[in-house]
Coordinates of C-alpha atoms in Angstrom, one line a residue:
M1 CA 206.0 224.8 118.0
D2 CA 206.2 221.0 118.2
K3 CA 207.1 218.8 115.3
K4 CA 203.6 217.4 114.8
Q5 CA 202.1 220.9 114.2
L6 CA 204.9 221.8 111.8
T7 CA 204.3 218.6 109.9
L8 CA 200.6 219.3 109.6
A9 CA 201.3 223.0 108.6
E10 CA 203.7 221.7 105.9
K11 CA 201.2 219.2 104.6
L12 CA 198.5 221.9 104.4
S13 CA 200.9 224.3 102.7
S14 CA 201.4 221.8 99.9
I15 CA 197.6 221.7 99.2
S16 CA 196.1 223.9 96.6
L17 CA 192.4 223.9 96.1
E18 CA 190.8 225.9 93.2
E19 CA 187.8 227.2 95.1
P20 CA 188.7 230.4 97.1
V21 CA 186.5 229.4 100.1
E22 CA 188.1 226.0 100.4
Q23 CA 191.6 227.4 100.1
G24 CA 190.7 230.0 102.7
I25 CA 189.8 227.2 105.2
I26 CA 193.3 225.7 104.6
T27 CA 195.0 229.1 104.9
A28 CA 193.2 229.8 108.1
A29 CA 194.2 226.4 109.5
I30 CA 197.9 227.0 108.7
E31 CA 197.7 230.4 110.5
Q32 CA 196.1 228.8 113.5
L33 CA 198.8 226.2 113.7
N34 CA 201.5 228.8 113.3
N35 CA 199.8 230.7 116.2
G36 CA 200.1 227.6 118.5
Q37 CA 196.6 226.1 118.2
K38 CA 196.4 222.4 119.0
E39 CA 196.4 220.2 115.9
N40 CA 193.2 218.3 116.9
F41 CA 191.3 221.6 117.3
V42 CA 192.4 222.9 113.9
V43 CA 191.6 219.6 112.2
G44 CA 188.2 219.5 113.8
A45 CA 187.4 223.1 112.7
M46 CA 188.5 222.2 109.1
K47 CA 186.3 219.1 109.1
D48 CA 183.3 221.2 110.4
K49 CA 183.8 223.8 107.7
F50 CA 184.2 221.3 104.9
R51 CA 181.2 219.3 106.1
K52 CA 179.1 222.5 105.9
L53 CA 180.3 223.0 102.3
A54 CA 179.5 219.4 101.4
L55 CA 176.0 219.6 103.0
N56 CA 175.2 222.7 101.0
Q57 CA 176.7 221.1 97.9
N58 CA 179.1 224.0 97.5
I59 CA 182.3 221.8 97.4
S60 CA 184.6 221.0 94.5
Q61 CA 185.8 217.5 93.7
K62 CA 189.3 218.4 95.0
G63 CA 187.7 219.8 98.1
L64 CA 185.6 216.7 98.6
N65 CA 188.7 214.5 98.2
F66 CA 190.5 216.6 100.8
Y67 CA 187.5 216.4 103.2
T68 CA 187.5 212.6 102.7
E69 CA 191.2 212.5 103.6
L70 CA 190.5 214.5 106.8
Q71 CA 187.8 212.0 107.8
K72 CA 190.3 209.1 107.8
P73 CA 191.3 208.1 111.4
N74 CA 194.6 209.3 112.8
I75 CA 195.5 206.5 115.3
N76 CA 197.7 208.7 117.5
V77 CA 195.2 211.5 117.8
D78 CA 192.1 209.3 118.0
T79 CA 193.6 207.0 120.7
A80 CA 194.5 210.0 122.8
L81 CA 191.1 211.5 122.5
A82 CA 189.4 208.2 123.2
S83 CA 191.4 207.6 126.3
L84 CA 190.3 211.0 127.6
T85 CA 186.7 209.9 127.4
W86 CA 187.3 206.8 129.6
F87 CA 187.7 208.8 132.7

């Protein structure tokens, strides 16, 4: 497991959301990272699940805050993904 995944898994482990559905998304993401899934895939899946909760207005304030943080650009990941689309 590379350091980047471990760091994301550690960050996610420190997050505690009150709503079981929201916490379940984070728990599943940690499990995916521990099983070797790519970080950008896991983050994308989390964004999608939280977006669905937000659209259905089934998201807590803490969940919304976390979703907002997920939406912030990650220069390293975004640059790598953007460069892939150039070819």
